[in-house]
mmCIF file of C-alpha atoms in Angstrom:
data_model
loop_
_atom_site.group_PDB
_atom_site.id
_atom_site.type_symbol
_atom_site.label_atom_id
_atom_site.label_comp_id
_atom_site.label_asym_id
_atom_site.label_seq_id
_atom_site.Cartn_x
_atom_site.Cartn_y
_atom_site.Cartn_z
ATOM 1 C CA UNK A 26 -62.893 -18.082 70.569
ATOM 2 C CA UNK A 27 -61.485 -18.219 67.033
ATOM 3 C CA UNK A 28 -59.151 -20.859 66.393
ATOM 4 C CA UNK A 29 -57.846 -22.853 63.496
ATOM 5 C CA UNK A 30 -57.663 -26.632 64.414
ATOM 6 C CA UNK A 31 -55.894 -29.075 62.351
ATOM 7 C CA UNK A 32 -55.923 -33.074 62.190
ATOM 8 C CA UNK A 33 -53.960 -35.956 61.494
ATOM 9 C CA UNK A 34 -54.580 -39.491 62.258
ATOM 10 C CA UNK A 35 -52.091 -42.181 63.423
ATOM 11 C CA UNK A 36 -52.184 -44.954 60.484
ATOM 12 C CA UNK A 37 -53.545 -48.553 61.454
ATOM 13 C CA UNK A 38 -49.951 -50.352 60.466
ATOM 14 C CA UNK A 39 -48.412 -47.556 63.223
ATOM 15 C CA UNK A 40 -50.963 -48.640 65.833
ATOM 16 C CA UNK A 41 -50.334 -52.756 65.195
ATOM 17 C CA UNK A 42 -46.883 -52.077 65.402
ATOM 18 C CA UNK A 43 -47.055 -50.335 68.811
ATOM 19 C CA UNK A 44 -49.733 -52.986 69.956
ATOM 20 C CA UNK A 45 -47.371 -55.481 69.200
ATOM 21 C CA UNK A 46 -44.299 -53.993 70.942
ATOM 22 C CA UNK A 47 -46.435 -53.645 74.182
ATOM 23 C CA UNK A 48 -47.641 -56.746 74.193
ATOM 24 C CA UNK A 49 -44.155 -58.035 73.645
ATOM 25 C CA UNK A 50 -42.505 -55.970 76.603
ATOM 26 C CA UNK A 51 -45.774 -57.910 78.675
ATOM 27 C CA UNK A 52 -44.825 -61.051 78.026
ATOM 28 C CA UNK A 53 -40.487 -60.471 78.998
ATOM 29 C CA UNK A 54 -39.267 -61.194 82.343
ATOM 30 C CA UNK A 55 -36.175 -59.664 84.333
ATOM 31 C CA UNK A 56 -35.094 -56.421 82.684
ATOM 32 C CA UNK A 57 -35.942 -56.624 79.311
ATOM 33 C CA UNK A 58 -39.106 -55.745 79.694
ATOM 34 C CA UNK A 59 -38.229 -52.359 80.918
ATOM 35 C CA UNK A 60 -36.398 -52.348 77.534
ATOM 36 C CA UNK A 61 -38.870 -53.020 75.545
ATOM 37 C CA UNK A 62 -41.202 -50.348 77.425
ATOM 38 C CA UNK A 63 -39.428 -47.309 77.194
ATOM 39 C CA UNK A 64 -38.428 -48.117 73.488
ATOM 40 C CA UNK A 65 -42.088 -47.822 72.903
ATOM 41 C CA UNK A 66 -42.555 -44.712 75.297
ATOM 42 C CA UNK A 67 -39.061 -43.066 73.481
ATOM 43 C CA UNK A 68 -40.106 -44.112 69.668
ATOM 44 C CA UNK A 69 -40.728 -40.916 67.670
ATOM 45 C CA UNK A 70 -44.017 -41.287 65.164
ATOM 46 C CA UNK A 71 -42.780 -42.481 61.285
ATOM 47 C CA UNK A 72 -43.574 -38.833 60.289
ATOM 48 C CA UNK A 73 -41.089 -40.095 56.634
ATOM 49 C CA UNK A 74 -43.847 -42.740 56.056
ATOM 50 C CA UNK A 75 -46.721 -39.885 56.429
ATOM 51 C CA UNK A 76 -48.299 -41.407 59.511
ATOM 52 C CA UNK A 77 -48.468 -39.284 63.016
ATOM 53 C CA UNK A 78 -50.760 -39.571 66.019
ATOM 54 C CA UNK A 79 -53.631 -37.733 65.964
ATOM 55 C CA UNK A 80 -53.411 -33.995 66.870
ATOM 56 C CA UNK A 81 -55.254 -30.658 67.055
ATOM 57 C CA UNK A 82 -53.394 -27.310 67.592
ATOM 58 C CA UNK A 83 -54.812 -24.206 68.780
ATOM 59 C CA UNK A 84 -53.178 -20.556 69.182
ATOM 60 C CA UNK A 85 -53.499 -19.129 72.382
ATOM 61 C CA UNK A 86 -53.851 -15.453 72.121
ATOM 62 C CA UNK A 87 -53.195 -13.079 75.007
ATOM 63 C CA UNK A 88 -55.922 -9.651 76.229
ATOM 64 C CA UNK A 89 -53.683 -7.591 73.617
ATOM 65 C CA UNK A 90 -53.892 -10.221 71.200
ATOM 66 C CA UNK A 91 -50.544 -11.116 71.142
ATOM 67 C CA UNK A 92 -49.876 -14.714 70.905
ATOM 68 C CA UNK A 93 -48.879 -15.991 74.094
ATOM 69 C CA UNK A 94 -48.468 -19.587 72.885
ATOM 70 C CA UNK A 95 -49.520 -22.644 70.961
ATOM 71 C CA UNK A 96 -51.715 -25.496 72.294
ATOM 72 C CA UNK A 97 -51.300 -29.204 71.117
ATOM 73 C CA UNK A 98 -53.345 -32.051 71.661
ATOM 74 C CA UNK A 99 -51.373 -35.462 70.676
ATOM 75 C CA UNK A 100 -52.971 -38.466 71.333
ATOM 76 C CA UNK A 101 -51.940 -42.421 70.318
ATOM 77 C CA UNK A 102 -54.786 -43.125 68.495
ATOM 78 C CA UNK A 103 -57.782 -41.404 67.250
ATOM 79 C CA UNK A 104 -60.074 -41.001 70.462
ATOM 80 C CA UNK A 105 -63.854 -41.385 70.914
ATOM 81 C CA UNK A 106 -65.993 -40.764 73.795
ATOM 82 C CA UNK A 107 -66.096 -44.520 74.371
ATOM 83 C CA UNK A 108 -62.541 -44.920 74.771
ATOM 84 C CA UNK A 109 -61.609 -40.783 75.430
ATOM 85 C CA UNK A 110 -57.743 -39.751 75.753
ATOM 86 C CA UNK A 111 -56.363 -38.861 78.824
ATOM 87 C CA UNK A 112 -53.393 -37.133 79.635
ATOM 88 C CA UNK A 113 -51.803 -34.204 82.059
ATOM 89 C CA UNK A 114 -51.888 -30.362 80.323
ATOM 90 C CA UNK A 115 -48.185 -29.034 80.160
ATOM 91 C CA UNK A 116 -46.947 -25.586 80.077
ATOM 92 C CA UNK A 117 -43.326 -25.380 78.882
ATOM 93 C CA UNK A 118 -40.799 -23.270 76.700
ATOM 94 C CA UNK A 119 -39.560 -25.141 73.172
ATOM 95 C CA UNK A 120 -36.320 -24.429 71.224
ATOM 96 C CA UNK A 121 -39.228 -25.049 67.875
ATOM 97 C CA UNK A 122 -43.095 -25.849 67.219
ATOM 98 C CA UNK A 123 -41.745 -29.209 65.852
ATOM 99 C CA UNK A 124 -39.842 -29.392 69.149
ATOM 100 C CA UNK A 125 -43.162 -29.244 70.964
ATOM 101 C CA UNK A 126 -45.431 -31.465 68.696
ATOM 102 C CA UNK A 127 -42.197 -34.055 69.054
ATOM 103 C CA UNK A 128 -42.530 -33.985 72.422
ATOM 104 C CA UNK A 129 -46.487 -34.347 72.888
ATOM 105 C CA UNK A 130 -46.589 -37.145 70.695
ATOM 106 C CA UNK A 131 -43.792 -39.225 72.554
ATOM 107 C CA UNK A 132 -45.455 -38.308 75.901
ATOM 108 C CA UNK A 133 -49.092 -39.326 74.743
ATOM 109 C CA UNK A 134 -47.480 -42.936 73.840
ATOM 110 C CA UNK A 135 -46.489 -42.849 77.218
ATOM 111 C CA UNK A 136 -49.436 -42.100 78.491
ATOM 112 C CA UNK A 137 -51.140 -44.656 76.227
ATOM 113 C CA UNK A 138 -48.888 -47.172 78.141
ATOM 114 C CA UNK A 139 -49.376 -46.252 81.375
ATOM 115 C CA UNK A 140 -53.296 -46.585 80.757
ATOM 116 C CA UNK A 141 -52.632 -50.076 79.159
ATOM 117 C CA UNK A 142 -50.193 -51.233 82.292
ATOM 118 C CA UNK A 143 -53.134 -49.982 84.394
ATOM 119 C CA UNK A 144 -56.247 -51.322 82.743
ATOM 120 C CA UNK A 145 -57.889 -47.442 83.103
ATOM 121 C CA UNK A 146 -60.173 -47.394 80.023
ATOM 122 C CA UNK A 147 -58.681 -44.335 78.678
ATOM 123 C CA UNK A 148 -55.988 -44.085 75.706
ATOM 124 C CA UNK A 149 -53.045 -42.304 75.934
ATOM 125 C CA UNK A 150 -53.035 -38.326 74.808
ATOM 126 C CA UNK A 151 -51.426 -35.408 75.998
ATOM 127 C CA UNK A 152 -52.037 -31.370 75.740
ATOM 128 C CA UNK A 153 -48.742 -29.676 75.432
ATOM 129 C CA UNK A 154 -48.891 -25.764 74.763
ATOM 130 C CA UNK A 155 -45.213 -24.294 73.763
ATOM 131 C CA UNK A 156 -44.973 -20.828 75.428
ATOM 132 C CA UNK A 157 -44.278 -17.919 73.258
ATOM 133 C CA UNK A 158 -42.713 -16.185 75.872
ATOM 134 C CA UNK A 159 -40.555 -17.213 78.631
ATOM 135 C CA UNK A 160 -42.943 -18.738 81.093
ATOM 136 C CA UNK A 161 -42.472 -16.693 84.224
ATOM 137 C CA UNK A 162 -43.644 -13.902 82.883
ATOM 138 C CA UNK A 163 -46.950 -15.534 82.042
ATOM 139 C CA UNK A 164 -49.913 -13.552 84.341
ATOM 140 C CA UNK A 165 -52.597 -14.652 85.954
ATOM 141 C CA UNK A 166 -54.340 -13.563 83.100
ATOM 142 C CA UNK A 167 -52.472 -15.865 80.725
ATOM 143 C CA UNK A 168 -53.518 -18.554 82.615
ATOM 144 C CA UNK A 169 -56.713 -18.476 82.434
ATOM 145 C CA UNK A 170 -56.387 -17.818 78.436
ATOM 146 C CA UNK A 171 -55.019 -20.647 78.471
ATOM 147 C CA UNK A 172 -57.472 -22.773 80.117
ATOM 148 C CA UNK A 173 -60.433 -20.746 78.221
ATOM 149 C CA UNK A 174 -58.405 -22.102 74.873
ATOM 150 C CA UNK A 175 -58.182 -25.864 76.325
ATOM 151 C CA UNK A 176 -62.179 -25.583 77.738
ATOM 152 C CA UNK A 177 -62.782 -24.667 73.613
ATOM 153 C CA UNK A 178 -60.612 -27.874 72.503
ATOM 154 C CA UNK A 179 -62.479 -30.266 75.148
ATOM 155 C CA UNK A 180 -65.685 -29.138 74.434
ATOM 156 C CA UNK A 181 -65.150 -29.493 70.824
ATOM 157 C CA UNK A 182 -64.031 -33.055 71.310
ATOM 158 C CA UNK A 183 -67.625 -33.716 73.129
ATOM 159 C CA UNK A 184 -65.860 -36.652 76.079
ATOM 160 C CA UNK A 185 -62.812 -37.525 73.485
ATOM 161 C CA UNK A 186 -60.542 -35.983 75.784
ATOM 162 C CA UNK A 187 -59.981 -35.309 79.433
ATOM 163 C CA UNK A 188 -57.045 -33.762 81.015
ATOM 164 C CA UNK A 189 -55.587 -32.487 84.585
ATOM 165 C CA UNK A 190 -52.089 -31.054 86.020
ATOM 166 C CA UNK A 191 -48.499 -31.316 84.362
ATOM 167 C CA UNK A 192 -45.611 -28.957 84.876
ATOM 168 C CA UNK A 193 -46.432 -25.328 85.102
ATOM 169 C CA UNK A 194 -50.443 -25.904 85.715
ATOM 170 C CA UNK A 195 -51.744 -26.486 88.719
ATOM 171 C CA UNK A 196 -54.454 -27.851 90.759
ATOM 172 C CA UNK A 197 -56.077 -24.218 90.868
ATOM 173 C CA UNK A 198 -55.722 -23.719 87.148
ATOM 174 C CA UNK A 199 -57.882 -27.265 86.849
ATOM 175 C CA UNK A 200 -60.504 -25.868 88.882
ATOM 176 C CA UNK A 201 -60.969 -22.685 86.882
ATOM 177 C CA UNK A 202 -61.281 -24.937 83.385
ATOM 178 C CA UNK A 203 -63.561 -27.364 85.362
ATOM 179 C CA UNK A 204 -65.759 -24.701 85.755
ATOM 180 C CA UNK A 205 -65.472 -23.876 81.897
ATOM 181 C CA UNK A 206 -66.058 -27.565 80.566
ATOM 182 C CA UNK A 207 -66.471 -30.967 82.321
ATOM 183 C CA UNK A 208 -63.817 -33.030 80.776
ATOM 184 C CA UNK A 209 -60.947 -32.211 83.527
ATOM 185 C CA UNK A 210 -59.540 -35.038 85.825
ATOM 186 C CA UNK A 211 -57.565 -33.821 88.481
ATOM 187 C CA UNK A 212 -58.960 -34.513 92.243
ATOM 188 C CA UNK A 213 -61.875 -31.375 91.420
ATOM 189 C CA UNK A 214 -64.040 -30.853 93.850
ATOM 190 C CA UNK A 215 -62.202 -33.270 96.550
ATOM 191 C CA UNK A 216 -59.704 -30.691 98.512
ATOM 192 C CA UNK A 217 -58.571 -34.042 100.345
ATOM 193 C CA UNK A 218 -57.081 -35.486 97.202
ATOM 194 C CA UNK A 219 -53.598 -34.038 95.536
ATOM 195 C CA UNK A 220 -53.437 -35.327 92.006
ATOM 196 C CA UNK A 221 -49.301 -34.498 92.770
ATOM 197 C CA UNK A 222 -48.984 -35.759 95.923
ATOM 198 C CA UNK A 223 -50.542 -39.304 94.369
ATOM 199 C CA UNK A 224 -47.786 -39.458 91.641
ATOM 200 C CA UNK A 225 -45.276 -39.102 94.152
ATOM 201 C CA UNK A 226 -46.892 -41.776 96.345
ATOM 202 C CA UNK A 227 -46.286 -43.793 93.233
ATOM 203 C CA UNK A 228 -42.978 -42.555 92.506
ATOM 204 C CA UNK A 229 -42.162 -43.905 96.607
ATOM 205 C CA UNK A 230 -43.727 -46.935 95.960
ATOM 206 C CA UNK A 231 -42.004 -47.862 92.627
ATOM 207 C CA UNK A 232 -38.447 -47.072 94.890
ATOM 208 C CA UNK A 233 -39.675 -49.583 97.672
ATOM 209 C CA UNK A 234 -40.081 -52.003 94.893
ATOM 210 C CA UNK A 235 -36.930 -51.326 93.408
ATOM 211 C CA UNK A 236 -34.734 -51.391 96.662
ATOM 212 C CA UNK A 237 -37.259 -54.488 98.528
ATOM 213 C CA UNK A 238 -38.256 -51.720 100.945
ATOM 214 C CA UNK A 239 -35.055 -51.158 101.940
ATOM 215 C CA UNK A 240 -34.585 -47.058 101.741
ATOM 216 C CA UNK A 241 -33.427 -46.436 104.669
ATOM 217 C CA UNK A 242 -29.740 -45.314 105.117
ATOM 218 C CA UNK A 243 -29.637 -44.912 100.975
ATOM 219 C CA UNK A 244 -28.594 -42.039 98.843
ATOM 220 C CA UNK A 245 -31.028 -40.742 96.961
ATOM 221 C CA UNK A 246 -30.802 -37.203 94.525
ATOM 222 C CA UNK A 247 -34.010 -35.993 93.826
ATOM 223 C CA UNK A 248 -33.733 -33.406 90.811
ATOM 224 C CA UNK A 249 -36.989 -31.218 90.655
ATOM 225 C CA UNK A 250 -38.446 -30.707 93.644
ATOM 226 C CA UNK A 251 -42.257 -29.183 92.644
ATOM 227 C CA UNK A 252 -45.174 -30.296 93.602
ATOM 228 C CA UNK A 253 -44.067 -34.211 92.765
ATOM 229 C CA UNK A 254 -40.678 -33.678 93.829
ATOM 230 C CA UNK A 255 -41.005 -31.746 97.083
ATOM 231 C CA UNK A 256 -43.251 -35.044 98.205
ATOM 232 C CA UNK A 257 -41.762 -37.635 96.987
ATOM 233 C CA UNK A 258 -37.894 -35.862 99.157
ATOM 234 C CA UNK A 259 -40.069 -35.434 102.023
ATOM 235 C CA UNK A 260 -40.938 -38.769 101.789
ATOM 236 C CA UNK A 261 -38.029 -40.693 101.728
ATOM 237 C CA UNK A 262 -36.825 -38.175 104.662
ATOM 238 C CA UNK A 263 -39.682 -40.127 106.610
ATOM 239 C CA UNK A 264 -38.044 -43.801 105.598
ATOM 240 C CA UNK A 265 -34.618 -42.850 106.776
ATOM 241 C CA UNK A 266 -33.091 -42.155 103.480
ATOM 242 C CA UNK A 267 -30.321 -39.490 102.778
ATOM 243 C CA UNK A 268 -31.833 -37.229 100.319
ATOM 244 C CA UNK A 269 -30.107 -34.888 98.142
ATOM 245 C CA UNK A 270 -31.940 -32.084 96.334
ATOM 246 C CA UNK A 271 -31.290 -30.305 92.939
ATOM 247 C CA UNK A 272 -33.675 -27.057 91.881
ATOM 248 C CA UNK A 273 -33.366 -24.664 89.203
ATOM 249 C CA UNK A 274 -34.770 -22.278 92.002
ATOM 250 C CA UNK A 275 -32.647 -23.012 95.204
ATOM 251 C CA UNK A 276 -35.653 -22.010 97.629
ATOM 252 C CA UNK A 277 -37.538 -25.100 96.546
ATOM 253 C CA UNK A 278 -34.447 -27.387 97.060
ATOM 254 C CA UNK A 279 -34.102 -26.275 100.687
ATOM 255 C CA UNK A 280 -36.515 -28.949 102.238
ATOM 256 C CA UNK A 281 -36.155 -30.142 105.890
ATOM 257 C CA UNK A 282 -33.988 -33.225 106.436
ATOM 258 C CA UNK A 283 -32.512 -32.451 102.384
ATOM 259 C CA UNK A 284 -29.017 -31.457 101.207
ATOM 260 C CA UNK A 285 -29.273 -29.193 98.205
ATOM 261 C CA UNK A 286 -26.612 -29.749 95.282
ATOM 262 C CA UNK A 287 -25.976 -26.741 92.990
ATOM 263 C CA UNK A 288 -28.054 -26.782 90.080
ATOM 264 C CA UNK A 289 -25.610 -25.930 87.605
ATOM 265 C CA UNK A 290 -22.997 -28.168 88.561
ATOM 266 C CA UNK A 291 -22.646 -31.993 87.498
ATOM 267 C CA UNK A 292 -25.082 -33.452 89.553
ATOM 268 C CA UNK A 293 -25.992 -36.209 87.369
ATOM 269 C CA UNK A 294 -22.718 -37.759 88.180
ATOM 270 C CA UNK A 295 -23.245 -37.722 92.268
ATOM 271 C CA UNK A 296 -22.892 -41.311 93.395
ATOM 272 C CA UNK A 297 -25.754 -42.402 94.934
ATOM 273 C CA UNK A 298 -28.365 -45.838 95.151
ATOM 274 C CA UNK A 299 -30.593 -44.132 92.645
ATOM 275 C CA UNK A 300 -31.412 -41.053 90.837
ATOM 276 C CA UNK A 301 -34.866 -39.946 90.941
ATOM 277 C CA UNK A 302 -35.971 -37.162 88.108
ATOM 278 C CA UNK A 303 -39.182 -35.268 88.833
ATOM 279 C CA UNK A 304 -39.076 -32.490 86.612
ATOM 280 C CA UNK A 305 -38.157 -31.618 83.179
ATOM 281 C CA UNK A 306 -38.243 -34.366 79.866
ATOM 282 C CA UNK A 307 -34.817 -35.171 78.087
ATOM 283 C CA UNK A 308 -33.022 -34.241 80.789
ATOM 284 C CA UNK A 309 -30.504 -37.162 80.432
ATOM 285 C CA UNK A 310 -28.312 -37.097 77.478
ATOM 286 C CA UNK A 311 -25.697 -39.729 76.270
ATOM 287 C CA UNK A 312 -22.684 -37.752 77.691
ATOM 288 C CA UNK A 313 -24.900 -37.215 80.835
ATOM 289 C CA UNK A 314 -25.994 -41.118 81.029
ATOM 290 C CA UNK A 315 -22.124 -42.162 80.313
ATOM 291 C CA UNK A 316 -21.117 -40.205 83.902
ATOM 292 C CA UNK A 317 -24.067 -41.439 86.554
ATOM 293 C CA UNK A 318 -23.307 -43.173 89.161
ATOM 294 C CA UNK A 319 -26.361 -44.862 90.641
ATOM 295 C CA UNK A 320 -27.843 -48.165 90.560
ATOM 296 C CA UNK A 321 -31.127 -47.293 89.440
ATOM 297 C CA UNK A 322 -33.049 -44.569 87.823
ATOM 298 C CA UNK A 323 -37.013 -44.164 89.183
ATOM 299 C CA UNK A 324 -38.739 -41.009 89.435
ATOM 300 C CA UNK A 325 -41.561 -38.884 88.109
ATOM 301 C CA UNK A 326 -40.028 -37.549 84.634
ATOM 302 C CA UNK A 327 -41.848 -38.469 81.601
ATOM 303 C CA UNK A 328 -39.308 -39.320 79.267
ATOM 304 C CA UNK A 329 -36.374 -38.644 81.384
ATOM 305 C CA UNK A 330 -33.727 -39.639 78.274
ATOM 306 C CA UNK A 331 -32.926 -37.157 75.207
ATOM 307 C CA UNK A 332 -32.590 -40.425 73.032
ATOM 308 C CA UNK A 333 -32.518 -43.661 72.755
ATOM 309 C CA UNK A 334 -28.625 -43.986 72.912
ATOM 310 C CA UNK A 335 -28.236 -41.846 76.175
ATOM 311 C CA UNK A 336 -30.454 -44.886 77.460
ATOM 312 C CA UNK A 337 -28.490 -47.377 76.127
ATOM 313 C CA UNK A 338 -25.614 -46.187 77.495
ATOM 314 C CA UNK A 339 -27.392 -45.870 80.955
ATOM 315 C CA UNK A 340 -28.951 -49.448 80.927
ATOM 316 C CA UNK A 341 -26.315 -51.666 79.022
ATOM 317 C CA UNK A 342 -23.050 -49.848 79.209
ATOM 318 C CA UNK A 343 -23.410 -49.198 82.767
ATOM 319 C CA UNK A 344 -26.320 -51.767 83.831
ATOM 320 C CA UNK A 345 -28.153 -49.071 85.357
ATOM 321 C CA UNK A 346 -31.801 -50.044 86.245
ATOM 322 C CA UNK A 347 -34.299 -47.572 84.885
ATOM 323 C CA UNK A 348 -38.245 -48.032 86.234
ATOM 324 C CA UNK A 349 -40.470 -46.639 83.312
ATOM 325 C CA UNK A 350 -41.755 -43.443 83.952
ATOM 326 C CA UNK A 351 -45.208 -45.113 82.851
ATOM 327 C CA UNK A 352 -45.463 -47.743 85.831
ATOM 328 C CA UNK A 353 -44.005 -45.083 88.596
ATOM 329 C CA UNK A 354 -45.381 -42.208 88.090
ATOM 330 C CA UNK A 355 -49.298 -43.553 86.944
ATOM 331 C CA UNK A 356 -50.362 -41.864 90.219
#
């Protein structure tokens, strides 16, 4: 497959100064280490000082040739086969390319994080293509494009990288690039293991945590409810909890033992113990984050704020606690 790839490499003052903020967020106690940690996760790469992570792009070109989309790879730090990249494929519409490489970059440093809180081996990357076209309309077809594009990128990084599910791919679409290149991570070849259905475990844990395994008879709103979200609403169905449900389609919100809220209306500002985001990034914005009411904020969401003020607002204004996407939803 033709393809133009282009580099750039994350500069070694960058990569102390993120060290140095994780290892600082490791050593706080109470809250401020959750601080600390999603400042890293939300920090944007010092693109005015000339430094960004490393990154490869790749047009993904449809049977007709028409350009279905654009495929990023964004990773913390330069990878290697001894310490490869790992990080979930996503599939999603951008208002801009620089919308989309913003957004890889801030979710490999999360990623990057999670493998550090973890001790996993692997840095932190993520593959991120930006959709030309509007996303249902992709085909089976464009799928598999799409994987044949990522299965060209993996190969060429010989072990640097390995990747698995994220919104809009799917357990079957891992299978079909596993069979194209063997640098895919994603429960292949082991039907009795969900890659999803072990973030959400996490996702339920990180809640027992938060509430001292006290769910039951709480108010939860799920918003998302996919393949993460659908299990982690079921779930706290099972401890007793009163779950509420928010879908862009209403068909996925309508789970047993769930209350669906209307998608469109304000329900960020629900009351409820805690508010648990398993779908889209940035979905929280300052004027959002100024009307929750909910004691804490855990969920599946990689980077659940559009800034660094909405969190503010979120944490100190209203003393909201917010559980890192990279310890809850490490799967």
């Amino acid at each position: 497959m033709a393809a133009t790839l282009t580099r750039s490499w994350l500069g070694r003052a960058w990569r102390a100064e993120q060290r140095s903020t994780m290892a600082t967020a490791a050593s706080l106690v109470g809250s401020e280490w959750r601080r600390e940690l999603t400042k890293a996760m939300q920090a944007a790469p010092p693109g005015a000082a000339g430094r960004s992570p490393f990154r490869l792009s790749m047009q993904v070109k449809g049977s007709d040739e028409a350009a279905l989309g654009t495929l990023h790879l964004a990773a913390a730090a330069p990878l290697s086969s001894s310490r490869p990249g790992n990080g979930g494929m996503r599939l999603w519409s951008y208002v801009s390319g620089t919308a989309a490489e913003t957004e890889a970059s801030k979710l490999a440093l999360g990623m990057e994080i999670k493998h550090a809180s973890f001790n996993t081996g692997f840095s932190g990357a993520k593959l991120v293509c930006a959709a030309e076209q509007p996303i249902e309309a992709w085909s089976g077809d464009d799928k598999q494009r799409l994987m044949d594009a990522a299965a060209c990128m993996l190969t060429e990084l010989d072990g640097a990288m390995f990747t698995g599910c994220d919104m809009n791919t799917t357990t079957e679409d891992m299978d079909y690039l596993a069979e194209r290149c063997p640098f895919v991570l994603a429960a292949v070849g082991n039907p009795s293991c969900c890659p999803n259905a072990a973030t959400a475990h996490g996702v339920l844990g990180a809640l027992d945590a938060t509430f001292s395994g006290e769910v039951s008879g709480k108010r939860f709103v799920v918003h998302g409810c996919g393949n993460v979200g659908r299990t982690v609403a079921l779930g706290l169905v099972e401890r007793g909890a009163e779950v509420l449900t928010v879908d862009l389609d209403a068909a996925r919100a309508a789970l047993p033992g769930c209350k669906m809220l209307d998608a469109g209306g304000e329900w960020w500002a629900t009351p409820c113990d805690a508010l648990v985001p398993c779908s889209a990034s940035g979905l929280l914005t300052a004027e959002r984050a100024g009307q929750l009411q909910c004691e804490a904020i855990v969920g599946a969401t990689n980077l659940p704020f559009a800034s660094e003020e909405a969190q503010a607002v979120a944490e100190r204004e209203l003393g909201i606690t917010f559980v890192p996407e990279g310890i809850t939803s490490a799967g």
